[in-house]
Amino acid sequence: MNIQRFRIQITKTGYLFLLLALSLGFGALNTGNNLLYLLFAMMLSFIVLSGILSQNSLYLLEPTAHLTLKTYANTPFTLSFEVKNNKTLFPAYAISISPVRSNTNLPSTFIAKLKSQGKCLSGFLYAFDKRGWNLLPNLKFETTYPFGLVKKFFIFESGQKTLVYPTLLPLKQTPQNITDQFGDASRIKKGESGHPHGVRDFVFGDPHRYIHWKSSARIGKLRVKEFEKQNQKIFKLHLRIQNPHLPLDTQETLISIAASLITAASMQNMVIILVINHKSIDNPSQSLDVFLSALALFQITPPAQATLEPCTVLISDEPTAFQEAACISPANLQDWI
Amino acid sequence: MNFKHKLHACSCALLLIGFASVLITGSYTLPVSLGCLLTVFYYFWPEKIEARSLPVWASNLTALIVLTYLTFDSFRGSMDLIGNGIAFVILLLILKLISKKTARDWLQIYALSFVHIVAASNISDDLSFAMPFLMYLVFATWTLSLFNIQEQARTHLDKTSFEMNLNSKTFVSRSFFGFTALLSVFVLMFALVLFFIFPRVSFHNALRRAGATQNMAGFSDNITLGTIGNIKTNTTIAMRIELPAIELSKLNIEHLYWRATSLDRFDGRRWSQTFKSTQRVFIDFDKPIVKTGHTPTTPPFEYRVFLQNLSTPLLFGADRLIDVRWDKPMIERYLRQAFMIFKNEENQSFELMDQQRYLSDLTYRATSELSLPDEALLSNVSFLDLTAAPKPYLQLPPLSEQTQNILKSLPKKPSPFAQAKEIERFLSQNYAYTLDVQDIGQADPMDYFFSKKKKGHCEYFSTALVVALRFFGIPAREVMGFRGGEYNPYGHFLAVRQSDAHTWVEAFMGNQGWIRLDATPLDNTLRKPGLFFKSLSQSIDYLRLRWNKYIIDYDLQSQVNIVISLGKKFSFLKKKNVTPSEKDVPPSLWSRKISLPLRFVWPAVLSALLILGLWMKKQTSNPNLIRRIEDTFKPFGVVRKPEQTAKTFLTLAKEHLKTPIPYENLLAIFEKARYGGDFDPKMFEAELKQLKIFLKTKLS
């Protein structure tokens, strides 16, 4: 965590106030009326006090960002954070918090009052504009308390990273429709219901309720139970993007289609097999997070000379006529989204 | 009370204080005052105002009509530009209050309320300004804080959350008000520090409304008998006398006489002056402005007079005045124009020129010799020695037979002094004091006093004494001024009130000059206030003196004095070998020496600061950066809307031009400048230049 030094700006009201004060000062100078000098001094004191109090309001505020597990690119989510007022006596008033580089037009959040030693959980809608590892946005804490004459602010850099999944797009076709055309026959596979199938190592995303505590205790690391899965369809998606000259937008759209199809397939309880540039993603637990993480971290790799395996959907950077699968390429994107 | 109610109540109080500050100066009539108060009370119930608010067009039209009338009146009618200006501000505030309001209107209302305080400072500089000023300070802190919180919440919160905050009863608690009131104290302290630091170099050019003066009937060159008696019930303070505590312990306050002027001609009803010719004396503020030529034989008595702004522009001094000096050199007035007084040698009166315009209250130091000449010397004066006195001092009005008989019955004494003392004793022992003098119609006042009523107040006693003295061939004159005063134990000064106005007599004693005689017995008829009220009144009076001394009369000379006294305190830090010429320069000359350069330095420093501020703003201004980015895209038909951020604008520009514009670095630099970070102007210039080249090559 890093808090940059406090900065100050005079607001529009502040400039008007200053103008009024200077006019009064000029009047005092002209008339020699000491009461005008007194009022002039009072107005200047108000400006000074405004600066001190706004500083005091922001002083010793300790923000902590809360990471959200699933975030998708270009999709607003609630970026929540906790703010603690570490001052022992003074409350903090009228603090607005906004991301420094916001790509949304959504309003920032506002804390009207935070008692001394008090905590407050707050948040606002935010959207990352690219998939992969993203730094949490810098937060701007500002206040014009008490008189709205000056605006004081500091920038909070959390320095935390979060993995952002690709954008989910609304698709014209569902994985169910596609598998009806190109899918594999249903067969018994391991799954999350039915009879026990076996025990394997725990991976991130496994439900905690399936942890096999006995074997975990025996071996010393977490193990989870696997179950048979009845009459499930297989959804095999092959993503092949190897052209480095492919426009960035198209590349991202293809990845987003892949993520959308896999999410939809997962919701329809299908068995998913994801192959990215001829490399299968190992995901025995069928955790959606594993697939989305793989897509989030996807990078174009040098072309590999490998033959295409049979699959349900082939997402490729070049138009491909592959009779055994539904093919999505830059040429026919409009048919899918 | 919830947040909304608290803010409303604070706003009402603020407006009320603003109105009150102007109204207590007494410059406006009762209907105007009532109108202002009623508006605030009506406004106190916001539902009523919201339901029946004045349409904006009606409000604007009313303001326009009144403004036209007041402008005409200011230049063709009453010529009271400032008074009309203040009246217009009052009207504007009332119109604003009864019209529909947005947040901006509220700010304007608060600003107008502040203008009321400014106006009040321009009308009156009495201590009565201090109370509204202090209250305004506290309520302004409360109101502006609450208003700012409300407006920030309105900006950042949705309507439901905003309403929830406004209806919260616990949001602002007592501790908030307590803490904010403490802040007002801080503001006051800081304001006072600034107040004392500002260099007091003024031009005296702009308008200032003439300050309210105390109407002092009876101190003119032509008065009817009984005028002074009329102000004997007025307890307003006319002047304060500050004198050393040691002197005070030696003095009998009742025997202190503060002389203003004298009258010589009495026609039976009216007193007037024969000797009207005055000598114009241009004042050199470093020398005594009055020197009577009296050489004291006993140690003189020095005192400082704080004279209120009286309608009678006369200087007051104790008996046997030696000299008068301004307490301050009044540098500014001196620089602006020559200042002078009118000196009447014969009457020994000193009148200030055009006091109302240039002076509010006046402070000066005077020296007098209080003790009377030795009685043995006075007794040696014979009637023959009195011929040197001008004839008007022996002038008598036609006296009735009864009066003459009474005067003839008085015992004859060998010397004028003994005769004068005999008459004084006779009057004070055989006649009684009363303020209850009925209208005597066409009757002879002296006859009425000597034979019928045998009672009267100081004017009757002094007139009777003058008549009696002149009857016996002793030149005499009626003297007007004040007697005594009330000792203030808090400020150790004498408060002389209008009720202390007094007339007495001066009799000519040849080579011993004029001596004071007073036949008026002490007045025991006036009701004395209770101990509490007396103490309260004395405390307020003490504050008033301090207010005048440290706030109203604070000027460049005071600043110089402070610096000099500080210099003396820290003299151990200074070099010891000071040249005599520097050491001997009196404070007043120092202030005069520095005042002229300061007059030009002070505005020059202000202007320089302003220019520096503008220059720095130009150098670091973020709007300037975004404007430059905008200008780069303008030739290609892309214009930024005010609500668009730099990022939105650049993204839209990219879409509009259908070209992948490499703006990321430029945006990063701009955002560093906008939101904090190490801004590098050179990098910005380089990136902007690259962008320009890119756009030209790609799009031309």
GROMACS .gro file of C-alpha atoms in nm, chain A residues 4-5 7 9 12-13 15-17 20 22 24-46 48-49 52-53 56 90-91 93-97 99-103 105 107-115 129 140 142-149 151 153-155 157 249, chain B residues 107 111 114 117-118 120-122 124-126 129 133 136-137 140-141 144-146 148-149 152-153 156-157 165 170-173 176 179-180 183-184 186-187 190-192 194-195 198-208 332 547 551-555 602-603 606 610 617 622 645 647-648 668 671-672 674-677:
model
  154
    4GLN     CA    1   0.089   0.967  -0.215
    5ARG     CA    2   0.127   1.299  -0.046
    7ARG     CA    3  -0.247   1.763  -0.276
    9GLN     CA    4  -0.672   2.246  -0.536
   12LYS     CA    5  -1.450   2.737  -0.814
   13THR     CA    6  -1.627   2.851  -0.498
   15TYR     CA    7  -1.172   3.123  -0.624
   16LEU     CA    8  -1.490   3.330  -0.590
   17PHE     CA    9  -1.437   3.350  -0.216
   20LEU     CA   10  -1.443   3.852  -0.267
   22LEU     CA   11  -0.934   4.048  -0.215
   24LEU     CA   12  -1.269   4.345   0.063
   25GLY     CA   13  -0.896   4.387   0.121
   26PHE     CA   14  -0.886   4.649  -0.149
   27GLY     CA   15  -1.183   4.822   0.014
   28ALA     CA   16  -1.003   4.818   0.348
   29LEU     CA   17  -0.692   4.961   0.189
   30ASN     CA   18  -0.892   5.235   0.029
   31THR     CA   19  -1.103   5.339   0.322
   32GLY     CA   20  -0.867   5.263   0.607
   33ASN     CA   21  -1.164   5.110   0.785
   34ASN     CA   22  -1.023   4.869   1.040
   35LEU     CA   23  -1.343   4.665   1.052
   36LEU     CA   24  -1.297   4.587   0.684
   37TYR     CA   25  -0.943   4.476   0.765
   38LEU     CA   26  -1.092   4.252   1.032
   39LEU     CA   27  -1.341   4.098   0.788
   40PHE     CA   28  -1.067   4.057   0.529
   41ALA     CA   29  -0.854   3.875   0.786
   42MET     CA   30  -1.152   3.660   0.879
   43MET     CA   31  -1.204   3.555   0.518
   44LEU     CA   32  -0.839   3.463   0.476
   45SER     CA   33  -0.860   3.263   0.799
   46PHE     CA   34  -1.153   3.073   0.656
   48VAL     CA   35  -0.655   2.862   0.579
   49LEU     CA   36  -0.889   2.672   0.807
   52ILE     CA   37  -0.626   2.251   0.751
   53LEU     CA   38  -0.960   2.081   0.809
   56ASN     CA   39  -0.742   1.667   0.893
   90PHE     CA   40  -1.166   1.365   1.500
   91PRO     CA   41  -1.415   1.208   1.265
   93TYR     CA   42  -1.640   1.408   0.697
   94ALA     CA   43  -1.757   1.416   0.337
   95ILE     CA   44  -1.502   1.198   0.162
   96SER     CA   45  -1.560   1.096  -0.195
   97ILE     CA   46  -1.366   0.805  -0.339
   99PRO     CA   47  -1.083   0.540  -0.920
  100VAL     CA   48  -0.811   0.748  -1.075
  101ARG     CA   49  -0.851   0.601  -1.422
  102SER     CA   50  -1.213   0.513  -1.455
  103ASN     CA   51  -1.346   0.386  -1.783
  105ASN     CA   52  -1.929   0.684  -1.613
  107PRO     CA   53  -2.069   0.767  -0.985
  108SER     CA   54  -1.796   0.745  -0.729
  109THR     CA   55  -1.870   0.650  -0.371
  110PHE     CA   56  -1.910   0.886  -0.079
  111ILE     CA   57  -1.856   0.855   0.294
  112ALA     CA   58  -2.053   1.124   0.471
  113LYS     CA   59  -1.901   1.062   0.814
  114LEU     CA   60  -1.648   0.819   0.950
  115LYS     CA   61  -1.612   0.827   1.327
  129ASP     CA   62  -1.070  -0.296  -1.978
  140LYS     CA   63  -0.854   0.903  -0.522
  142GLU     CA   64  -1.090   1.371  -0.186
  143THR     CA   65  -1.284   1.614   0.026
  144THR     CA   66  -1.389   1.975   0.013
  145TYR     CA   67  -1.489   1.974   0.380
  146PRO     CA   68  -1.556   2.207   0.558
  147PHE     CA   69  -1.643   2.503   0.337
  148GLY     CA   70  -1.595   2.380  -0.017
  149LEU     CA   71  -1.323   2.638  -0.075
  151LYS     CA   72  -1.029   2.040  -0.247
  153PHE     CA   73  -0.698   1.471  -0.207
  154PHE     CA   74  -0.456   1.183  -0.195
  155ILE     CA   75  -0.407   0.888  -0.425
  157GLU     CA   76  -0.213   0.283  -0.465
  249ASP     CA   77  -0.983  -0.640  -3.108
  444LEU     CA   78  -2.445   3.031  -0.191
  448ALA     CA   79  -2.280   3.585   0.024
  451PHE     CA   80  -2.200   3.847   0.446
  454ILE     CA   81  -2.189   4.239   0.781
  455VAL     CA   82  -1.961   4.436   0.550
  457ALA     CA   83  -2.263   4.719   0.900
  458SER     CA   84  -1.888   4.769   0.933
  459ASN     CA   85  -1.918   5.063   0.701
  461SER     CA   86  -2.089   5.191   1.252
  462ASP     CA   87  -1.764   5.110   1.423
  463ASP     CA   88  -1.915   5.084   1.767
  466PHE     CA   89  -2.062   4.550   1.573
  470PHE     CA   90  -1.947   3.973   1.402
  473TYR     CA   91  -2.172   3.547   1.244
  474LEU     CA   92  -1.834   3.379   1.263
  477ALA     CA   93  -2.104   3.084   0.928
  478THR     CA   94  -1.871   2.799   1.029
  481LEU     CA   95  -2.108   2.645   0.556
  482SER     CA   96  -1.983   2.311   0.692
  483LEU     CA   97  -2.331   2.158   0.690
  485ASN     CA   98  -2.092   2.170   0.202
  486ILE     CA   99  -2.159   1.821   0.339
  489GLN     CA  100  -2.117   1.685  -0.162
  490ALA     CA  101  -2.365   1.416  -0.064
  493HIS     CA  102  -2.203   1.172  -0.499
  494LEU     CA  103  -2.501   0.982  -0.366
  502ASN     CA  104  -2.843   1.118   0.513
  507THR     CA  105  -2.736   1.137   1.451
  508PHE     CA  106  -2.527   1.245   1.155
  509VAL     CA  107  -2.433   1.576   1.308
  510SER     CA  108  -2.427   1.561   1.684
  513PHE     CA  109  -1.993   1.840   1.573
  516PHE     CA  110  -1.595   2.116   1.754
  517THR     CA  111  -1.702   2.355   1.479
  520LEU     CA  112  -1.290   2.615   1.489
  521SER     CA  113  -1.454   2.956   1.490
  523PHE     CA  114  -0.936   2.937   1.577
  524VAL     CA  115  -1.058   3.147   1.283
  527PHE     CA  116  -0.588   3.365   1.323
  528ALA     CA  117  -0.791   3.657   1.187
  529LEU     CA  118  -0.673   3.875   1.475
  531LEU     CA  119  -0.357   3.878   1.040
  532PHE     CA  120  -0.546   4.190   1.141
  535PHE     CA  121  -0.156   4.393   0.780
  536PRO     CA  122   0.025   4.718   0.712
  537ARG     CA  123  -0.216   5.004   0.779
  538VAL     CA  124  -0.142   5.215   0.478
  539SER     CA  125  -0.466   5.345   0.339
  540PHE     CA  126  -0.561   5.581   0.061
  541HIS     CA  127  -0.886   5.706   0.217
  542ASN     CA  128  -1.022   5.732  -0.132
  543ALA     CA  129  -1.330   5.518  -0.140
  544LEU     CA  130  -1.671   5.595  -0.005
  545ARG     CA  131  -1.751   5.561   0.357
  669GLU     CA  132  -0.255   5.902   0.686
  884TRP     CA  133  -1.241   4.800   2.119
  888ILE     CA  134  -0.941   4.769   1.686
  889ILE     CA  135  -1.087   5.094   1.556
  890ASP     CA  136  -0.791   5.324   1.622
  891TYR     CA  137  -0.525   5.068   1.537
  892ASP     CA  138  -0.307   5.224   1.273
  939TRP     CA  139   0.186   4.714  -0.029
  940PRO     CA  140  -0.017   4.728  -0.356
  943LEU     CA  141  -0.017   4.231  -0.382
  947LEU     CA  142  -0.129   3.799  -0.812
  954LYS     CA  143  -0.131   2.853  -1.264
  959ASN     CA  144  -0.414   2.087  -1.612
  982THR     CA  145  -1.236   1.304  -1.983
  984LYS     CA  146  -0.930   0.915  -2.196
  985THR     CA  147  -1.285   0.916  -2.330
 1005ALA     CA  148  -0.034   0.835  -1.894
 1008GLU     CA  149  -0.308   1.152  -1.593
 1009LYS     CA  150   0.003   1.184  -1.381
 1011ARG     CA  151  -0.402   1.543  -1.338
 1012TYR     CA  152  -0.416   1.293  -1.054
 1013GLY     CA  153  -0.074   1.311  -0.902
 1014GLY     CA  154   0.262   1.166  -0.990
   0.00000   0.00000   0.00000
